[in-house]
Amino acid sequence: MPKTSGSPGRTPETHVIDFRAAERLLNARDPRGAVKLLDGVIDAHPENTAARLLRARAFFAAAQLRPAELEFTIVLEREPDNAFAHFALARTYERQGRVDQAVRHFRLAAALDPNPQYLKAARFDS
């Protein structure tokens, strides 16, 4: 069986399994466990935006705000029209007390997707 770089003995199939398991761990409120699985996936596939977005969510859920900010920023560099990533980055900034940056990204999220949650957070009426 071929090996992938960054994860000795790991195959592309095991990375998919790890990604799915990380989703389950995050849903089960084990964000640190999810991060551990995703570290290997991202080491082997640094270009995988879905894995980075999931790891950003896991960092956020674990209250590791600086790593979450970094991952959301990487996702947005690759997908600037990702409304959810803007919204999640805004929540990250909000939790850090960086209100101006938070509002900017809440508004970008709402402009990209008129999701009621995004529109409410954007506070266009303020």
PDB file of C-alpha atoms in Angstrom:
ATOM      1  CA  MET A   1       0.000   0.000   0.000  1.00  0.00           C
ATOM      2  CA  PRO A   2       1.457   3.436  -0.882  1.00  0.00           C
ATOM      3  CA  LYS A   3       2.382   5.774   1.910  1.00  0.00           C
ATOM      4  CA  THR A   4       1.654   9.476   1.895  1.00  0.00           C
ATOM      5  CA  SER A   5       4.109  12.117   2.963  1.00  0.00           C
ATOM      6  CA  GLY A   6       3.693  13.641   6.363  1.00  0.00           C
ATOM      7  CA  SER A   7       2.008  10.574   7.870  1.00  0.00           C
ATOM      8  CA  PRO A   8       4.088   7.384   7.729  1.00  0.00           C
ATOM      9  CA  GLY A   9       1.893   4.380   7.072  1.00  0.00           C
ATOM     10  CA  ARG A  10      -1.191   6.476   6.331  1.00  0.00           C
ATOM     11  CA  THR A  11      -3.073   6.268   3.059  1.00  0.00           C
ATOM     12  CA  PRO A  12      -5.487   8.700   1.418  1.00  0.00           C
ATOM     13  CA  GLU A  13      -8.296   6.409   2.564  1.00  0.00           C
ATOM     14  CA  THR A  14      -7.207   6.617   6.206  1.00  0.00           C
ATOM     15  CA  HIS A  15      -7.125  10.403   5.928  1.00  0.00           C
ATOM     16  CA  VAL A  16     -10.760  10.367   4.791  1.00  0.00           C
ATOM     17  CA  ILE A  17     -11.620   8.096   7.712  1.00  0.00           C
ATOM     18  CA  ASP A  18      -9.761  10.432  10.100  1.00  0.00           C
ATOM     19  CA  PHE A  19     -11.619  13.442   8.662  1.00  0.00           C
ATOM     20  CA  ARG A  20     -15.001  11.750   9.159  1.00  0.00           C
ATOM     21  CA  ALA A  21     -14.018  10.636  12.665  1.00  0.00           C
ATOM     22  CA  ALA A  22     -12.946  14.209  13.467  1.00  0.00           C
ATOM     23  CA  GLU A  23     -16.386  15.451  12.361  1.00  0.00           C
ATOM     24  CA  ARG A  24     -17.982  12.944  14.742  1.00  0.00           C
ATOM     25  CA  LEU A  25     -15.672  13.942  17.606  1.00  0.00           C
ATOM     26  CA  LEU A  26     -16.490  17.610  17.102  1.00  0.00           C
ATOM     27  CA  ASN A  27     -20.216  16.827  17.075  1.00  0.00           C
ATOM     28  CA  ALA A  28     -19.699  14.789  20.259  1.00  0.00           C
ATOM     29  CA  ARG A  29     -18.051  17.818  21.907  1.00  0.00           C
ATOM     30  CA  ASP A  30     -14.491  16.493  21.789  1.00  0.00           C
ATOM     31  CA  PRO A  31     -12.778  19.282  19.831  1.00  0.00           C
ATOM     32  CA  ARG A  32      -9.282  18.416  21.070  1.00  0.00           C
ATOM     33  CA  GLY A  33      -9.674  14.855  19.795  1.00  0.00           C
ATOM     34  CA  ALA A  34     -10.836  16.255  16.465  1.00  0.00           C
ATOM     35  CA  VAL A  35      -7.791  18.540  16.237  1.00  0.00           C
ATOM     36  CA  LYS A  36      -5.446  15.599  16.858  1.00  0.00           C
ATOM     37  CA  LEU A  37      -6.963  13.628  13.982  1.00  0.00           C
ATOM     38  CA  LEU A  38      -7.011  16.642  11.674  1.00  0.00           C
ATOM     39  CA  ASP A  39      -3.357  17.492  12.334  1.00  0.00           C
ATOM     40  CA  GLY A  40      -2.324  14.332  10.452  1.00  0.00           C
ATOM     41  CA  VAL A  41      -4.771  14.966   7.642  1.00  0.00           C
ATOM     42  CA  ILE A  42      -3.519  18.528   7.159  1.00  0.00           C
ATOM     43  CA  ASP A  43       0.135  17.488   7.432  1.00  0.00           C
ATOM     44  CA  ALA A  44      -0.465  15.135   4.508  1.00  0.00           C
ATOM     45  CA  HIS A  45      -2.854  17.449   2.609  1.00  0.00           C
ATOM     46  CA  PRO A  46      -2.119  21.088   3.560  1.00  0.00           C
ATOM     47  CA  GLU A  47      -4.227  22.298   0.622  1.00  0.00           C
ATOM     48  CA  ASN A  48      -7.381  20.601   1.954  1.00  0.00           C
ATOM     49  CA  THR A  49      -9.633  23.529   2.779  1.00  0.00           C
ATOM     50  CA  ALA A  50     -12.418  21.358   4.234  1.00  0.00           C
ATOM     51  CA  ALA A  51      -9.994  19.851   6.758  1.00  0.00           C
ATOM     52  CA  ARG A  52      -8.699  23.302   7.667  1.00  0.00           C
ATOM     53  CA  LEU A  53     -12.231  24.617   8.145  1.00  0.00           C
ATOM     54  CA  LEU A  54     -13.096  21.669  10.372  1.00  0.00           C
ATOM     55  CA  ARG A  55      -9.883  22.160  12.378  1.00  0.00           C
ATOM     56  CA  ALA A  56     -10.690  25.871  12.740  1.00  0.00           C
ATOM     57  CA  ARG A  57     -14.123  24.953  14.117  1.00  0.00           C
ATOM     58  CA  ALA A  58     -12.507  22.479  16.517  1.00  0.00           C
ATOM     59  CA  PHE A  59      -9.997  25.080  17.724  1.00  0.00           C
ATOM     60  CA  PHE A  60     -12.858  27.534  18.250  1.00  0.00           C
ATOM     61  CA  ALA A  61     -14.875  24.950  20.201  1.00  0.00           C
ATOM     62  CA  ALA A  62     -11.811  24.268  22.358  1.00  0.00           C
ATOM     63  CA  ALA A  63     -11.452  28.029  22.999  1.00  0.00           C
ATOM     64  CA  GLN A  64      -8.095  28.041  21.206  1.00  0.00           C
ATOM     65  CA  LEU A  65      -8.868  31.316  19.517  1.00  0.00           C
ATOM     66  CA  ARG A  66      -5.519  32.234  17.958  1.00  0.00           C
ATOM     67  CA  PRO A  67      -5.166  28.894  16.123  1.00  0.00           C
ATOM     68  CA  ALA A  68      -8.833  29.155  15.100  1.00  0.00           C
ATOM     69  CA  GLU A  69      -8.218  32.643  13.727  1.00  0.00           C
ATOM     70  CA  LEU A  70      -5.220  31.415  11.739  1.00  0.00           C
ATOM     71  CA  GLU A  71      -7.124  28.504  10.203  1.00  0.00           C
ATOM     72  CA  PHE A  72     -10.195  30.601   9.329  1.00  0.00           C
ATOM     73  CA  THR A  73      -7.874  33.157   7.724  1.00  0.00           C
ATOM     74  CA  ILE A  74      -6.194  30.452   5.615  1.00  0.00           C
ATOM     75  CA  VAL A  75      -9.610  29.215   4.501  1.00  0.00           C
ATOM     76  CA  LEU A  76     -10.631  32.756   3.516  1.00  0.00           C
ATOM     77  CA  GLU A  77      -7.407  33.296   1.577  1.00  0.00           C
ATOM     78  CA  ARG A  78      -8.407  30.281  -0.529  1.00  0.00           C
ATOM     79  CA  GLU A  79     -12.167  30.867  -0.526  1.00  0.00           C
ATOM     80  CA  PRO A  80     -12.854  34.582  -0.006  1.00  0.00           C
ATOM     81  CA  ASP A  81     -16.552  34.025  -0.735  1.00  0.00           C
ATOM     82  CA  ASN A  82     -17.021  31.470   2.067  1.00  0.00           C
ATOM     83  CA  ALA A  83     -19.751  33.139   4.126  1.00  0.00           C
ATOM     84  CA  PHE A  84     -19.526  30.601   6.952  1.00  0.00           C
ATOM     85  CA  ALA A  85     -15.768  31.149   7.323  1.00  0.00           C
ATOM     86  CA  HIS A  86     -16.333  34.936   7.522  1.00  0.00           C
ATOM     87  CA  PHE A  87     -19.040  34.396  10.135  1.00  0.00           C
ATOM     88  CA  ALA A  88     -16.897  32.008  12.176  1.00  0.00           C
ATOM     89  CA  LEU A  89     -13.868  34.309  11.980  1.00  0.00           C
ATOM     90  CA  ALA A  90     -16.104  37.147  13.169  1.00  0.00           C
ATOM     91  CA  ARG A  91     -17.212  35.040  16.152  1.00  0.00           C
ATOM     92  CA  THR A  92     -13.552  34.334  16.876  1.00  0.00           C
ATOM     93  CA  TYR A  93     -12.722  38.045  16.812  1.00  0.00           C
ATOM     94  CA  GLU A  94     -15.788  38.773  18.940  1.00  0.00           C
ATOM     95  CA  ARG A  95     -14.630  36.322  21.622  1.00  0.00           C
ATOM     96  CA  GLN A  96     -11.243  38.065  21.605  1.00  0.00           C
ATOM     97  CA  GLY A  97     -12.876  41.474  22.108  1.00  0.00           C
ATOM     98  CA  ARG A  98     -11.844  42.657  18.622  1.00  0.00           C
ATOM     99  CA  VAL A  99     -15.223  44.173  17.815  1.00  0.00           C
ATOM    100  CA  ASP A 100     -14.343  46.224  14.719  1.00  0.00           C
ATOM    101  CA  GLN A 101     -12.813  43.214  12.974  1.00  0.00           C
ATOM    102  CA  ALA A 102     -15.754  41.068  14.058  1.00  0.00           C
ATOM    103  CA  VAL A 103     -18.339  43.474  12.607  1.00  0.00           C
ATOM    104  CA  ARG A 104     -16.437  43.654   9.312  1.00  0.00           C
ATOM    105  CA  HIS A 105     -16.540  39.885   8.882  1.00  0.00           C
ATOM    106  CA  PHE A 106     -20.139  39.575  10.119  1.00  0.00           C
ATOM    107  CA  ARG A 107     -21.092  42.063   7.390  1.00  0.00           C
ATOM    108  CA  LEU A 108     -19.092  40.217   4.750  1.00  0.00           C
ATOM    109  CA  ALA A 109     -20.835  36.976   5.740  1.00  0.00           C
ATOM    110  CA  ALA A 110     -24.248  38.633   5.492  1.00  0.00           C
ATOM    111  CA  ALA A 111     -23.402  40.196   2.135  1.00  0.00           C
ATOM    112  CA  LEU A 112     -22.366  36.805   0.768  1.00  0.00           C
ATOM    113  CA  ASP A 113     -25.294  34.877   2.246  1.00  0.00           C
ATOM    114  CA  PRO A 114     -28.522  36.464   3.574  1.00  0.00           C
ATOM    115  CA  ASN A 115     -28.731  33.790   6.286  1.00  0.00           C
ATOM    116  CA  PRO A 116     -30.857  35.317   9.104  1.00  0.00           C
ATOM    117  CA  GLN A 117     -28.155  34.485  11.668  1.00  0.00           C
ATOM    118  CA  TYR A 118     -25.547  36.331   9.598  1.00  0.00           C
ATOM    119  CA  LEU A 119     -27.846  39.317   9.028  1.00  0.00           C
ATOM    120  CA  LYS A 120     -28.618  39.611  12.745  1.00  0.00           C
ATOM    121  CA  ALA A 121     -24.931  39.433  13.676  1.00  0.00           C
ATOM    122  CA  ALA A 122     -24.042  42.048  11.035  1.00  0.00           C
ATOM    123  CA  ARG A 123     -26.042  44.689  12.951  1.00  0.00           C
ATOM    124  CA  PHE A 124     -26.695  46.799   9.879  1.00  0.00           C
ATOM    125  CA  ASP A 125     -29.121  48.860  11.935  1.00  0.00           C
ATOM    126  CA  SER A 126     -26.387  50.094  14.326  1.00  0.00           C
TER     127      SER A 126
END
